[in-house]
PDB file of C-alpha atoms and ligand atoms in Angstrom:
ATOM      1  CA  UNK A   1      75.379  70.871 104.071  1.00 46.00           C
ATOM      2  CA  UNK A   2      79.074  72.253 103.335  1.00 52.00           C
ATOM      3  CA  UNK A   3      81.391  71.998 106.511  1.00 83.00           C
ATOM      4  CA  UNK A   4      82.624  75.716 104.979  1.00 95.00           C
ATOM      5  CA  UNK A   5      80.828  78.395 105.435  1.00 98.00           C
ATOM      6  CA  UNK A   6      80.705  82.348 106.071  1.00 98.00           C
ATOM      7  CA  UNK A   7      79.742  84.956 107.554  1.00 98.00           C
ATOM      8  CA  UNK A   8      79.913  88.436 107.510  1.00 98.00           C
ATOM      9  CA  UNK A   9      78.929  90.486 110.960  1.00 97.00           C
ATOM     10  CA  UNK A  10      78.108  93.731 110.468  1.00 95.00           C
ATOM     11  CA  UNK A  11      80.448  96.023 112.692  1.00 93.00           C
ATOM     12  CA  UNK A  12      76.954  97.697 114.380  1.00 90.00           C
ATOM     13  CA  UNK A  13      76.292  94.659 116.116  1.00 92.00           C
ATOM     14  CA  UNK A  14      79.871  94.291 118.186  1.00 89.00           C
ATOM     15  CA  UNK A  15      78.311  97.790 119.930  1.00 80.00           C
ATOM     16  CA  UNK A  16      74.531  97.631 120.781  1.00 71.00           C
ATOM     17  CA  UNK A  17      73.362 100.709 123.335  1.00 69.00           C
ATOM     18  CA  UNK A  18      72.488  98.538 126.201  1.00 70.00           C
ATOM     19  CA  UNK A  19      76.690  97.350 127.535  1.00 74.00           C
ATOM     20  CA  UNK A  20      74.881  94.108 129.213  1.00 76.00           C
ATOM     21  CA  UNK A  21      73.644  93.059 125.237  1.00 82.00           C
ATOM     22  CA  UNK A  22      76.868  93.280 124.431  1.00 84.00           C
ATOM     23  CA  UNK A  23      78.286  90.776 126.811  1.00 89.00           C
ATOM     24  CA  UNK A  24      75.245  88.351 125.981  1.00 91.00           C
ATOM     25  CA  UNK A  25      76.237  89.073 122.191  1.00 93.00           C
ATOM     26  CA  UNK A  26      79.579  88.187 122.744  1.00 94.00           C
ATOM     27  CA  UNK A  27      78.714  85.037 124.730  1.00 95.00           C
ATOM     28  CA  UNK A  28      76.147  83.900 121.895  1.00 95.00           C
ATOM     29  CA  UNK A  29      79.222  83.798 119.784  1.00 96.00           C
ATOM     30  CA  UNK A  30      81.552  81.952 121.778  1.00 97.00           C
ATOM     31  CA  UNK A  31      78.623  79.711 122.234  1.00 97.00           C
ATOM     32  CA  UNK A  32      78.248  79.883 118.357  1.00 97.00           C
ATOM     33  CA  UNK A  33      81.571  78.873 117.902  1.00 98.00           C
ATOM     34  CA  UNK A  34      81.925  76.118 120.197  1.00 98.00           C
ATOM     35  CA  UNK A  35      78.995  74.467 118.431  1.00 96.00           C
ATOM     36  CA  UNK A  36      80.865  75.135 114.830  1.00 96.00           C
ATOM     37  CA  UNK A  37      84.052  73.717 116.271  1.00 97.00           C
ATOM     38  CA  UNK A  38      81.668  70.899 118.365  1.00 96.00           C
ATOM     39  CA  UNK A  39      80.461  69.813 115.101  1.00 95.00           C
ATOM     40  CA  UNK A  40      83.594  69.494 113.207  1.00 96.00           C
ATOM     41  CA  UNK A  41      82.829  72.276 110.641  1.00 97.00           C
ATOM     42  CA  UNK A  42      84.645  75.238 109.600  1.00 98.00           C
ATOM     43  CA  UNK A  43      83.839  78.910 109.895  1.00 98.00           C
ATOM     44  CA  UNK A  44      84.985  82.179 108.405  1.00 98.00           C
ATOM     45  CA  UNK A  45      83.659  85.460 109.829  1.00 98.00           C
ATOM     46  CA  UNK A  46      84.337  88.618 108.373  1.00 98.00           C
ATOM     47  CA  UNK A  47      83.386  91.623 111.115  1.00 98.00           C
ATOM     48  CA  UNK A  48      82.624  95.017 109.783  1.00 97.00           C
ATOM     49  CA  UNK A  49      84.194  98.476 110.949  1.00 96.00           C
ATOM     50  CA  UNK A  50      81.061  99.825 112.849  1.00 94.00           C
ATOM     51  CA  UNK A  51      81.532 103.133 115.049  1.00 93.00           C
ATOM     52  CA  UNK A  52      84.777 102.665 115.006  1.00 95.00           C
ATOM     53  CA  UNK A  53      85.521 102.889 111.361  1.00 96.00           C
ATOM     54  CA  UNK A  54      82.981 106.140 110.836  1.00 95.00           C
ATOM     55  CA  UNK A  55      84.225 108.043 113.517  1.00 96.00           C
ATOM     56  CA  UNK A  56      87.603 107.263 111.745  1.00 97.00           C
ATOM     57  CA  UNK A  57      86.825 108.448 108.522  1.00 98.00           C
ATOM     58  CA  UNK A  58      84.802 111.337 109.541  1.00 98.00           C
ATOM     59  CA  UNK A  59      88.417 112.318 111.411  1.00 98.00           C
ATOM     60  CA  UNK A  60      90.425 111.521 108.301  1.00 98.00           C
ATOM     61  CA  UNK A  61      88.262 113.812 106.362  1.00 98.00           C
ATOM     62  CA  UNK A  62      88.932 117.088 107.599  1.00 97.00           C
ATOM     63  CA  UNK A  63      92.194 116.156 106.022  1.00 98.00           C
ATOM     64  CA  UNK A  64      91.693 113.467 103.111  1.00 98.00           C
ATOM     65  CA  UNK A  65      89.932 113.919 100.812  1.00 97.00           C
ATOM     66  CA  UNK A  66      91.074 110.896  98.589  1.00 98.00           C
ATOM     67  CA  UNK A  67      88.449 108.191  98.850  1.00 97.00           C
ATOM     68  CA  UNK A  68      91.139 105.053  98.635  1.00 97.00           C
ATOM     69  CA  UNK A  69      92.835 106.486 101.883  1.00 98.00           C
ATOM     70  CA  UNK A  70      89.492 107.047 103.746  1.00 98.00           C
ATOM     71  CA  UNK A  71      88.570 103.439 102.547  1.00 98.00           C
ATOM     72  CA  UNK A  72      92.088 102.381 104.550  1.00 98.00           C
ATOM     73  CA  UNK A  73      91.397 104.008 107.322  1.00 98.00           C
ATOM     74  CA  UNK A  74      88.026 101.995 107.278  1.00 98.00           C
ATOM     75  CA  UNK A  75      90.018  98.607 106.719  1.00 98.00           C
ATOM     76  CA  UNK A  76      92.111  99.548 109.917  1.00 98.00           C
ATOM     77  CA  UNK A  77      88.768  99.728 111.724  1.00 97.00           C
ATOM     78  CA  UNK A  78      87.377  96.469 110.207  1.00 98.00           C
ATOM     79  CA  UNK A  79      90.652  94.510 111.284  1.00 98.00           C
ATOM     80  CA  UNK A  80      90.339  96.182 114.836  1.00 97.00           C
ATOM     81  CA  UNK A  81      86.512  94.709 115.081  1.00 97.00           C
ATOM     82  CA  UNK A  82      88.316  91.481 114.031  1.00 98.00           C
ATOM     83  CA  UNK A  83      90.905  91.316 116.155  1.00 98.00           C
ATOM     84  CA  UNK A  84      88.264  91.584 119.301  1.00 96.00           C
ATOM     85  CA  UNK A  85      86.365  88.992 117.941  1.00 97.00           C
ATOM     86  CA  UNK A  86      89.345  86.744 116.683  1.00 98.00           C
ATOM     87  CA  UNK A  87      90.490  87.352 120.507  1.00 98.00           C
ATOM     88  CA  UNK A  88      87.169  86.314 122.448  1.00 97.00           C
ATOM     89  CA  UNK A  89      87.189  83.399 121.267  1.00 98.00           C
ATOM     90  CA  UNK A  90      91.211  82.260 121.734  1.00 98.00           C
ATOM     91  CA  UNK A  91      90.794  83.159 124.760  1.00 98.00           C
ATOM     92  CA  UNK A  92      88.223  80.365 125.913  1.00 98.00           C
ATOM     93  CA  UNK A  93      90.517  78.048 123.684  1.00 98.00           C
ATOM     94  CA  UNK A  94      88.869  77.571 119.840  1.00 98.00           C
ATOM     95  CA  UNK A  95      90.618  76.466 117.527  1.00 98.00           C
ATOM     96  CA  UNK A  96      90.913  80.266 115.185  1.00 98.00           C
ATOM     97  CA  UNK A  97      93.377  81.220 112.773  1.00 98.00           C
ATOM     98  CA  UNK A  98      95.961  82.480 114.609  1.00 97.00           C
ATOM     99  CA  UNK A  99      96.312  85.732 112.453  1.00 98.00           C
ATOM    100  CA  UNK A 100      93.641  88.226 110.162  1.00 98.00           C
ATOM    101  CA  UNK A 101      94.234  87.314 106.736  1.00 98.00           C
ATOM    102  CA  UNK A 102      94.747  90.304 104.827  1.00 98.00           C
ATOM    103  CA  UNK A 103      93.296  88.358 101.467  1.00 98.00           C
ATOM    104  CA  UNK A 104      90.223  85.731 100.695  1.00 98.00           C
ATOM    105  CA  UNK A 105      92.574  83.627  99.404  1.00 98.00           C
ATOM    106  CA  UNK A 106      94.796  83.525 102.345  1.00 98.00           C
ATOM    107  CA  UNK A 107      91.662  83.400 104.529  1.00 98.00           C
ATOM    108  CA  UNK A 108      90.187  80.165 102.542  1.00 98.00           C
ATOM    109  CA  UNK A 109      93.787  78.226 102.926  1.00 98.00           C
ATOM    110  CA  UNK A 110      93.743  79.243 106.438  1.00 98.00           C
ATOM    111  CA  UNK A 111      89.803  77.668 106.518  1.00 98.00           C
ATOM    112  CA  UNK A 112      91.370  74.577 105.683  1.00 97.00           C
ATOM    113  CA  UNK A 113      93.231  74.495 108.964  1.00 97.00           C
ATOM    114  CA  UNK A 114      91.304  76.136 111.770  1.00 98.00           C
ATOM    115  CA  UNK A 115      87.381  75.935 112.351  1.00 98.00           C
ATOM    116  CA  UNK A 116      87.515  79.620 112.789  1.00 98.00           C
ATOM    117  CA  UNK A 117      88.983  82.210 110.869  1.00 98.00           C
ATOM    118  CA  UNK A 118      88.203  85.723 111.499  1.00 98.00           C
ATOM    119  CA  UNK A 119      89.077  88.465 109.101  1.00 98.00           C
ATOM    120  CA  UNK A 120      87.881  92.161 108.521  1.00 98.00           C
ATOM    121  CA  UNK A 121      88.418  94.313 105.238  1.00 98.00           C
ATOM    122  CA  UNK A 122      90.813  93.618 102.549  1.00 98.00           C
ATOM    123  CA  UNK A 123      91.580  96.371  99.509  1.00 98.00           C
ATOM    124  CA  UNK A 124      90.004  99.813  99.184  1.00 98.00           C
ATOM    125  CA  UNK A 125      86.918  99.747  97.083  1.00 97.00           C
ATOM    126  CA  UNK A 126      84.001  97.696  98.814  1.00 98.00           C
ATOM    127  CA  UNK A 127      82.761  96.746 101.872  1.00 98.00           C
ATOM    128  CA  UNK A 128      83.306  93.463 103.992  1.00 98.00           C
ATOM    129  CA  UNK A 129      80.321  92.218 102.580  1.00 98.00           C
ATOM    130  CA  UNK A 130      81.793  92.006  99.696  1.00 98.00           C
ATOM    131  CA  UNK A 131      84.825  90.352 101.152  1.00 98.00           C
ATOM    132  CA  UNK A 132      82.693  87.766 102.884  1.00 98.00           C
ATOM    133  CA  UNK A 133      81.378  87.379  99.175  1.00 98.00           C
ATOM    134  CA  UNK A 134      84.942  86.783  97.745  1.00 98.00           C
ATOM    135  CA  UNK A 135      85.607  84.201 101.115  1.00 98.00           C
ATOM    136  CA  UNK A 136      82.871  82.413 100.240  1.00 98.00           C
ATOM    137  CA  UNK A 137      83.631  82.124  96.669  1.00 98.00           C
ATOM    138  CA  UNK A 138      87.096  81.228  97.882  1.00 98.00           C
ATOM    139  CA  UNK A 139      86.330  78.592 100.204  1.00 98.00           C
ATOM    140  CA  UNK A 140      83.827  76.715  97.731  1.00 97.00           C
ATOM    141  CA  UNK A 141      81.277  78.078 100.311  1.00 97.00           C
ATOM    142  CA  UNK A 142      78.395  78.263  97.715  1.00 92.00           C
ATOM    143  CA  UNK A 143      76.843  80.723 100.066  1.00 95.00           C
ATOM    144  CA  UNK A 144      76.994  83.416 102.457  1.00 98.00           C
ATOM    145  CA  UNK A 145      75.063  85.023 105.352  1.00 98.00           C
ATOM    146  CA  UNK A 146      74.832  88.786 105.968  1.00 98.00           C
ATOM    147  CA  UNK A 147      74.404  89.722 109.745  1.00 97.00           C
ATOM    148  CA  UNK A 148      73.205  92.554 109.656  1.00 94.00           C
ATOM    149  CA  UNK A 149      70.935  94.753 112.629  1.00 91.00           C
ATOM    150  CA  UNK A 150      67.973  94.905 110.267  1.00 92.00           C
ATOM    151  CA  UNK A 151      65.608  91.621 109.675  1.00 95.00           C
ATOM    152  CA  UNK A 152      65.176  91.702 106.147  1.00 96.00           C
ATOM    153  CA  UNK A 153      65.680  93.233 102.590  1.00 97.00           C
ATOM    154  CA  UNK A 154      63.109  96.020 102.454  1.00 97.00           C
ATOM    155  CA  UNK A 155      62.267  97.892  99.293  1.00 94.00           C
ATOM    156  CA  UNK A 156      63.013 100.999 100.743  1.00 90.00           C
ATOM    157  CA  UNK A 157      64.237 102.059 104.253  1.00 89.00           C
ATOM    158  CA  UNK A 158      61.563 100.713 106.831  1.00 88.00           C
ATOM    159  CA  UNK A 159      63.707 103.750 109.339  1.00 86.00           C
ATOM    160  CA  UNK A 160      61.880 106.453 107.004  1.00 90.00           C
ATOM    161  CA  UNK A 161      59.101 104.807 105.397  1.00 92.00           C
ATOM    162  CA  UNK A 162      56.361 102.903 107.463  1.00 92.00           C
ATOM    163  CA  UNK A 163      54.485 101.560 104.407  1.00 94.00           C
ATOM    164  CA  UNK A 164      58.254  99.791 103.687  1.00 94.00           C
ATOM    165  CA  UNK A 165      57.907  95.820 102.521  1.00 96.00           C
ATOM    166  CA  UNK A 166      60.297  92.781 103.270  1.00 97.00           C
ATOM    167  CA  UNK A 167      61.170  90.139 100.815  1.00 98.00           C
ATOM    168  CA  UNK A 168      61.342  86.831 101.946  1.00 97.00           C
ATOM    169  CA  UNK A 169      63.523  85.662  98.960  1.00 97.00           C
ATOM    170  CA  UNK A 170      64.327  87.625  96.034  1.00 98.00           C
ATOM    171  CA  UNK A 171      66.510  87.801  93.089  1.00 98.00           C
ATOM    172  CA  UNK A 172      69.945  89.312  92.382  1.00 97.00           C
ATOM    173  CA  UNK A 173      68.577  91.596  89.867  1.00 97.00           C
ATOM    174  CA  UNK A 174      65.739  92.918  92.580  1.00 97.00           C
ATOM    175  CA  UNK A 175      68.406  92.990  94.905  1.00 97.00           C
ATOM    176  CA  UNK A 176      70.468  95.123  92.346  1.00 96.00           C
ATOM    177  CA  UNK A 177      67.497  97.903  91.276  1.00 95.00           C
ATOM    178  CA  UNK A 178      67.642  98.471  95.297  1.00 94.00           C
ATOM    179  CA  UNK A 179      70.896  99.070  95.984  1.00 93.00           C
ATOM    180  CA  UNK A 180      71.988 100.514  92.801  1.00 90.00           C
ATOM    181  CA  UNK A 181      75.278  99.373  91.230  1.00 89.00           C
ATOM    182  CA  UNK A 182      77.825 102.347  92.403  1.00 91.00           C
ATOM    183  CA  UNK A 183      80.575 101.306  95.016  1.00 93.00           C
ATOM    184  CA  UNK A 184      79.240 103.240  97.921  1.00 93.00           C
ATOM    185  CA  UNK A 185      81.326 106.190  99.678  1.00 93.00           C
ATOM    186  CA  UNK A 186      83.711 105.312 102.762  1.00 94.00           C
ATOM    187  CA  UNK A 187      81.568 104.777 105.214  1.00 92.00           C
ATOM    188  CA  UNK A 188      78.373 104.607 103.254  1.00 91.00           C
ATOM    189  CA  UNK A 189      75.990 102.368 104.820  1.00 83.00           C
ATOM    190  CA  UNK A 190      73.622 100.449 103.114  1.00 86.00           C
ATOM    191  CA  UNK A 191      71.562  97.044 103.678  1.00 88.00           C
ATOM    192  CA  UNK A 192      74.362  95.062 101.469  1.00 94.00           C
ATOM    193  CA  UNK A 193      77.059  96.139  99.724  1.00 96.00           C
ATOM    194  CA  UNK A 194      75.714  97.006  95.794  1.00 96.00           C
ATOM    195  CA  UNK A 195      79.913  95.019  94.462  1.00 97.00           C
ATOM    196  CA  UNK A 196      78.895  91.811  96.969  1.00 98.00           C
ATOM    197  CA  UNK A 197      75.423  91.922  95.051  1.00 97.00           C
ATOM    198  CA  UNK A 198      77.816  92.057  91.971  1.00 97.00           C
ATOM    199  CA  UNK A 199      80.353  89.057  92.948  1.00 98.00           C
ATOM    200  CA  UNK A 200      77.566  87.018  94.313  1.00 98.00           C
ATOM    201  CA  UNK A 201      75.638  86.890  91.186  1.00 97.00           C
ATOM    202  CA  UNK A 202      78.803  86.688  88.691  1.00 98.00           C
ATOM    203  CA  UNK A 203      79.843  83.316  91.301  1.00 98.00           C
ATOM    204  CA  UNK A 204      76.541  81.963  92.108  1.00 98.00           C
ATOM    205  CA  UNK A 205      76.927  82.800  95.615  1.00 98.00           C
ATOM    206  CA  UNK A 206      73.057  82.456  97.387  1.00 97.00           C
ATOM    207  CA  UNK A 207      72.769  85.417 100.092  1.00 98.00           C
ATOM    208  CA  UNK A 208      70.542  84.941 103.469  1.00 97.00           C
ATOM    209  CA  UNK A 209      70.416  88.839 104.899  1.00 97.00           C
ATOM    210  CA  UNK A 210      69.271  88.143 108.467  1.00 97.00           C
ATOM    211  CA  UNK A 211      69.151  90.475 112.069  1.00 96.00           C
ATOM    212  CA  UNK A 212      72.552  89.361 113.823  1.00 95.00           C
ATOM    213  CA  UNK A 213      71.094  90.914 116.830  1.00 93.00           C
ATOM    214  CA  UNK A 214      69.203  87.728 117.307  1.00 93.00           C
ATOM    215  CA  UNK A 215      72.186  84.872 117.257  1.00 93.00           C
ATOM    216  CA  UNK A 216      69.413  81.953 117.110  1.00 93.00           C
ATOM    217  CA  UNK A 217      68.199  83.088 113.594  1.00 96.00           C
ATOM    218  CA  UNK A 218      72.102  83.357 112.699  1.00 96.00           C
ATOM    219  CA  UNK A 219      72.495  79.505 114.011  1.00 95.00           C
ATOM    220  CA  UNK A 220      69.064  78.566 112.092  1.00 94.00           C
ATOM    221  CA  UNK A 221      71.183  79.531 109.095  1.00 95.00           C
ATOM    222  CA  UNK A 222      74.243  78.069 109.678  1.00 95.00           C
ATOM    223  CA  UNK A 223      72.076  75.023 110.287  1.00 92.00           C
ATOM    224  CA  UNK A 224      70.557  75.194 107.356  1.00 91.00           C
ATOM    225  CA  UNK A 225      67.328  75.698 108.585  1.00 93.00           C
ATOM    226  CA  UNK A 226      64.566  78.095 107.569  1.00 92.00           C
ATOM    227  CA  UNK A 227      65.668  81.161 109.148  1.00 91.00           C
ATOM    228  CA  UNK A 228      63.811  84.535 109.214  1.00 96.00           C
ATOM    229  CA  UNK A 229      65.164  86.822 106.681  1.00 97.00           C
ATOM    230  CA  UNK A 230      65.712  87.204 103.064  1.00 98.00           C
ATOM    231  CA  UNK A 231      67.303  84.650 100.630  1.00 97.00           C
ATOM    232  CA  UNK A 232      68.948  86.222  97.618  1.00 97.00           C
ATOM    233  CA  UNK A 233      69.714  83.797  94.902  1.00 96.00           C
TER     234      UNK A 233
HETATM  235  P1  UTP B 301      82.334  98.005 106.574  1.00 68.39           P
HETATM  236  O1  UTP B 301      82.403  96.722 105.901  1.00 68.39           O
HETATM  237  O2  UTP B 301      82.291  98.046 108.029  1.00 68.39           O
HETATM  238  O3  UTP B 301      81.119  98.857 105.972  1.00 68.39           O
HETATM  239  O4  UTP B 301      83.548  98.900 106.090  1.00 68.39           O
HETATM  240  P2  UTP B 301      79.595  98.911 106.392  1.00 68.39           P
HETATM  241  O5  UTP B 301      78.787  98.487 105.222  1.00 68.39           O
HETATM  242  O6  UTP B 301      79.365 100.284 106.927  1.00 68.39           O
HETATM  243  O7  UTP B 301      79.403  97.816 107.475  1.00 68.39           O
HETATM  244  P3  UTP B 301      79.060  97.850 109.025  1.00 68.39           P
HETATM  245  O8  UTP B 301      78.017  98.927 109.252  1.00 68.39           O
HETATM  246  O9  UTP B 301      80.308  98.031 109.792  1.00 68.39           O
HETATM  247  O10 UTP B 301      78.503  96.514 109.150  1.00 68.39           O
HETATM  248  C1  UTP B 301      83.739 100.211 106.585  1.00 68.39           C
HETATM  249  C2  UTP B 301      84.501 101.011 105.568  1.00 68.39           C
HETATM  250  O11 UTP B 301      85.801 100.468 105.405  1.00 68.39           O
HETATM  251  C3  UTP B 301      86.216 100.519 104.041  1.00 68.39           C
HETATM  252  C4  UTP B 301      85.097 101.267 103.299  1.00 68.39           C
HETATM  253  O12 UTP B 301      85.399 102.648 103.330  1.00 68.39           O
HETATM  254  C5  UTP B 301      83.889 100.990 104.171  1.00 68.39           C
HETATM  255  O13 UTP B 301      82.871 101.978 104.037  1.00 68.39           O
HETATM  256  N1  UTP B 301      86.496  99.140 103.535  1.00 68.39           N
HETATM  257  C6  UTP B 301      86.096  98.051 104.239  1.00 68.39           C
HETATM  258  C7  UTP B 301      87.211  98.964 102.354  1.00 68.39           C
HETATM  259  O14 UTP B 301      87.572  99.931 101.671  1.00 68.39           O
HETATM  260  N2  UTP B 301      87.514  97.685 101.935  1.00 68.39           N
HETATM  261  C8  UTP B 301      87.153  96.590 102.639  1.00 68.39           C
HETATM  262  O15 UTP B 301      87.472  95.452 102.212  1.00 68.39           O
HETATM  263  C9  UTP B 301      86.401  96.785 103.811  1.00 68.39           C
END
């Protein structure tokens, strides 16, 4: 098992309905972390914009129009997300990259040094899963785990279709004829990112999509143990 690994946490899951989930969320992953640290390996997690980022764009569009600034205004959001993150956990004392890298790059050097390292979005254009793609790539990760608030891959949206099937494990090409190939809109949401899908495949980067909700299938992964979910490689 590689001591480097990453994450990316979909911004939904920082804001469940219920406010007492999202104190035992945020406990699971200070309790996540000390384990990480515990063990001596090394962590990057790159948090998604969430509510926070849509209502944001939905306010800078009844101005912008311009899909690079409405992508910025998402970034802002992402690097909010993981700031409160990055925050939670200095305060009970881990050892996390003191700032939010604004590039992989600088995020896989600062990997190196901390067992944390907490980073939202980066350049206009994609998604963080994308960017938790590129970390992974950067890091020499060789894979990367989607949190996201659904439990699997589906082959169409299990929300509006009930006859809707999972994939346990899949290919990047299967992946690809779901999600399409088009950047998405600011915003968009979508299982996984259709550029990570992209980067992933072009580095060799396996994907496990799994329900972040649940922070013991997220730990089964970072294990390396089967984990409930789909496996993209
Ligand atoms: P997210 O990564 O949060 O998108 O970025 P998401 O797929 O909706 O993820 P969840 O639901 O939070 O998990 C939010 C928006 O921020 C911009 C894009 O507009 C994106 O839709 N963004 C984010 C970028 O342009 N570049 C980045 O690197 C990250």
């Amino acid at each position: 098992m590689t001591r480097r690994q990453v994450v990316a946490l979909g911004g939904s899951l920082l804001r469940p309905e219920e406010s007492e989930q999202r104190t035992a969320w945020f406990g699971q992953i200070r309790q996540l972390a000390v384990h990480i640290e515990g063990n001596g390996r090394h962590l990057g997690i790159v948090v998604g914009g969430g509510l926070p980022a849509r209502e944001g764009i939905e306010l800078a569009k009844t101005m912008v129009s311009d899909s690079h600034r409405l992508d910025e205004v998402g970034i802002a959001a992402t690097r909010l997300n993981a700031t409160i993150i990055q925050q939670i956990l200095l305060d009970i004392g881990i050892d996390v990259a003191p700032v939010i890298p604004s590039t992989t790059e600088q995020a896989a050097a600062l990997l190196e040094q901390h067992h944390l390292v907490i980073m939202g979005g980066t350049t206009p254009g994609h998604t963080t899963d994308a960017v938790a793609v590129a970390f992974a790539r950067d890091a020499g990760a060789g894979h990367c785990i989607i949190a996201t608030n659904v439990s699997h891959v589906f082959d169409k949206d299990p929300r509006e279709h009930e006859d809707a099937e999972s994939f346990s494990s899949m290919s990047y090409d299967q992946l690809a004829a779901i999600t399409g190939l088009e950047a998405l809109a600011p915003g968009a949401s979508a299982v996984i990112d259709p550029i990570a899908v992209g980067w992933a495949k072009k580095a060799a980067i396996t994907l496990a999509v799994l329900d972040g909700r649940n922070m013991l299938l997220l730990e089964q992964a970072l294990d390396g143990k089967p984990f409930e979910g789909t496996l993209i490689q």
